[in-house]
XYZ file of C-alpha atoms in Angstrom:
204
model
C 122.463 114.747 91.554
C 119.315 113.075 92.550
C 119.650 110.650 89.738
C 123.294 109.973 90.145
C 124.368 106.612 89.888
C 126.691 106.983 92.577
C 123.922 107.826 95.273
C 122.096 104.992 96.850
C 119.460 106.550 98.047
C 118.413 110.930 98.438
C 116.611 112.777 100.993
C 115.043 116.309 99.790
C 114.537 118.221 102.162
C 111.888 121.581 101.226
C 111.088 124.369 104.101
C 107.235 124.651 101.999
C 108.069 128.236 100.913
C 109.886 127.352 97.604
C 109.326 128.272 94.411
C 110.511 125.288 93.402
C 108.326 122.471 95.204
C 109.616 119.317 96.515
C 106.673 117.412 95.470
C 106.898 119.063 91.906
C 110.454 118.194 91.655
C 109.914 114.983 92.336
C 107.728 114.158 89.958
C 110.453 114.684 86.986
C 112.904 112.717 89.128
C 111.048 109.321 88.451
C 112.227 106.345 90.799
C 113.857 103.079 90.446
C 115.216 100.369 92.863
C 118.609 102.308 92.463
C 117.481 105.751 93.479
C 114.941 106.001 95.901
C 114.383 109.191 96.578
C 112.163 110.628 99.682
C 111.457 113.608 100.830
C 108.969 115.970 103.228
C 108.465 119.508 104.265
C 110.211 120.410 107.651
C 107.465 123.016 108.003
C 105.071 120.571 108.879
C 106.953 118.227 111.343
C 107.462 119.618 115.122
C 111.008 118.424 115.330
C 113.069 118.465 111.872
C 116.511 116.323 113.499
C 114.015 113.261 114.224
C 111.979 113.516 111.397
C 115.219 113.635 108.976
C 116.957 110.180 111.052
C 113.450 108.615 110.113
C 113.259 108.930 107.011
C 117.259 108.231 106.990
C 116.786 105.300 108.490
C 114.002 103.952 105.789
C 116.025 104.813 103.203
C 119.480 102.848 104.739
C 116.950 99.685 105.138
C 116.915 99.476 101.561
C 120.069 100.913 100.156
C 122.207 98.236 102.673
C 121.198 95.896 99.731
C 122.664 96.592 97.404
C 125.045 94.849 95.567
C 128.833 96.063 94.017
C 128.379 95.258 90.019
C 131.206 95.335 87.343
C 130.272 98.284 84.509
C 131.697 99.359 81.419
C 133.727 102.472 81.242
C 131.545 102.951 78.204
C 128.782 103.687 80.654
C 130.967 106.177 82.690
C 130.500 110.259 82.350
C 133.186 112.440 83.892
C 133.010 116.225 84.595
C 136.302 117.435 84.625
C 136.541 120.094 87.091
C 138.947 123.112 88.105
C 140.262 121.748 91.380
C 142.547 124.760 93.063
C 144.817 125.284 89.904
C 148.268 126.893 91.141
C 151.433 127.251 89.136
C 152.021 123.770 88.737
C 148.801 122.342 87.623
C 149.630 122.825 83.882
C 152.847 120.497 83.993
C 151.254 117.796 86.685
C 147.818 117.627 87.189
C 145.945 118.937 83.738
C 147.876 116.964 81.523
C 147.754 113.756 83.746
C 143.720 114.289 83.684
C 144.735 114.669 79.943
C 146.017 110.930 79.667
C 142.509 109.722 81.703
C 140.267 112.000 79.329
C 142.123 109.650 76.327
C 142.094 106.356 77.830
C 138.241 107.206 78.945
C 137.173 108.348 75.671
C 138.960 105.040 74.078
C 137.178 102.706 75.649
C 134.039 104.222 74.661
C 133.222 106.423 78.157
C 132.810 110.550 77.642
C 134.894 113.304 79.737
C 133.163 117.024 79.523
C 135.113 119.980 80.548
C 133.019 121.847 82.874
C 133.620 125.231 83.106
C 133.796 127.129 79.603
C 134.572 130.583 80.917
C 138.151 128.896 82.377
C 138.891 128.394 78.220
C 139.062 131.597 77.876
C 142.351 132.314 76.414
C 143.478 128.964 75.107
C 139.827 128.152 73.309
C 141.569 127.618 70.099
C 143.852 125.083 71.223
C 140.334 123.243 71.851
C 138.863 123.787 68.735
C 142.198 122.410 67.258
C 141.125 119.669 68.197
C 137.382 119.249 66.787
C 137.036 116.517 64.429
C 134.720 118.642 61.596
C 133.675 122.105 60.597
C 130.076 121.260 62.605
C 131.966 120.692 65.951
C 134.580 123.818 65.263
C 131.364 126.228 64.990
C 129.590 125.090 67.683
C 133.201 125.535 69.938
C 133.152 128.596 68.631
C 129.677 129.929 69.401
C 129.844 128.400 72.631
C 132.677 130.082 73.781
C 131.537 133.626 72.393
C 127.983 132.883 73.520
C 130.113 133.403 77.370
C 131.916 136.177 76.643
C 128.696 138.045 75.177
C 126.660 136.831 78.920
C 129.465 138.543 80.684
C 129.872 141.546 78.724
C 126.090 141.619 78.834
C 125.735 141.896 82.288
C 129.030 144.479 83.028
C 130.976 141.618 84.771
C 134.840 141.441 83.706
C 135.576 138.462 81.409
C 138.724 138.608 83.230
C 137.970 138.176 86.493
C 139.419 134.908 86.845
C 142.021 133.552 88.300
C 140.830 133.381 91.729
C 143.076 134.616 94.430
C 143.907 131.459 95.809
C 144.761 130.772 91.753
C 147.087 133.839 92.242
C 148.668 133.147 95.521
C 149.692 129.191 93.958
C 151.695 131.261 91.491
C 148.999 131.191 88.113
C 148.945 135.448 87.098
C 146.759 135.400 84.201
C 143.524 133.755 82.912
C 145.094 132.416 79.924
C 147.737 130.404 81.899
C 144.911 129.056 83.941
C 143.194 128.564 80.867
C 146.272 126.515 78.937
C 145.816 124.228 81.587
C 142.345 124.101 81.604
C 142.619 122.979 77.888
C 145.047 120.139 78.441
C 142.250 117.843 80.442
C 141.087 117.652 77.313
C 143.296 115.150 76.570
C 144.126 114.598 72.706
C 141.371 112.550 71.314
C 139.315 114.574 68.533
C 136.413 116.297 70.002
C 132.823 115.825 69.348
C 132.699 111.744 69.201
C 132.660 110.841 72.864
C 134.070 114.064 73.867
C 131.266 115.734 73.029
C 130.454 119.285 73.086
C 127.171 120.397 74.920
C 125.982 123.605 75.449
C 125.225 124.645 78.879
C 122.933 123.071 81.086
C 122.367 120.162 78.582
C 122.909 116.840 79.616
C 125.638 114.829 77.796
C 123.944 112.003 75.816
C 126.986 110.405 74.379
């Protein structure tokens, strides 16, 4: 998030005790003029609140240039997220998001679906959808690569919906899951609807 192109400016802020150090962190972060990124160790300033509107401060003086640009949706990446599904989602929402994923990945931008364990269920409908056999077996291993991790560690594949899924009226996983699918959208995957395993970065 430090390198998102929606944030002006970050500050990090470490307690020193981290396995992960700021200053390390930083260091694979890289700067430009569009993200400046500062940060300190709150164990070595007397009072953290001041210390933080400081640096705050510095970092508004040079964000409060910046200038409003016209992009390409070409250059645009969205992560398409589960949002509070309830009964309705799959006839209003999801297939709505559905019609964006399309027009995004028409004009040359990429939508990802985010969360591969809310397939679960309707996964074929996906791979349906992938444009060659390549594509297809990577869906494929994905999706079983997750349900091996949670049979691995004892946790029930089935688990989802959440609660507050249940109490908007969704009862199983794969109804969550058929709307899951449906932000999709229609285009054939694996051109700019790429498939990534998890934890890459999408490069299309």
């Amino acid at each position: 998030m430090v390198r998102h192109s929606n944030a002006g400016a970050v500050l990090v802020i470490g307690l020193g005790c981290e396995n992960n150090q700021v200053d390390a962190s930083a260091k694979r972060w890289g700067t430009s003029i569009r993200h400046v990124c500062t940060s300190w160790c709150v164990s070595i300033r007397d009072d953290e609140v001041e210390a933080g509107l400081e640096h705050l401060h510095q970092l508004y003086e040079v964000m409060r240039h910046d200038q409003r640009e016209a992009g390409k949706l070409s250059e645009l990446k969205f992560g398409l997220e589960c949002g509070g599904s309830d009964g309705l989602s799959g006839i209003t929402a999801n297939p709505m998001l559905g019609q964006f994923s399309d027009y995004v990945i028409s004009n040359g931008g990429t939508t990802v679906l985010t969360e591969v364990p809310e397939m679960f269920g309707a996964e074929r409908i996906l791979m349906s959808h992938c444009r060659d056999e390549a594509t297809f077996e990577k869906t494929v291993t994905m999706v079983n690569d997750f349900k091996q991790y949670f049979i691995a560690h004892n946790q029930p594949i089935y688990e989802n919906p959440s609660p507050g899924n249940k109490a908007g009226g969704i009862t199983t996983l794969e109804e969550k899951s058929l709307g899951c699918t449906q932000k999709a959208g229609g285009q054939p995957g694996g051109g700019r609807a790429a498939l990534r395993a998890s934890g890459c970065k999408p490069t299309v």
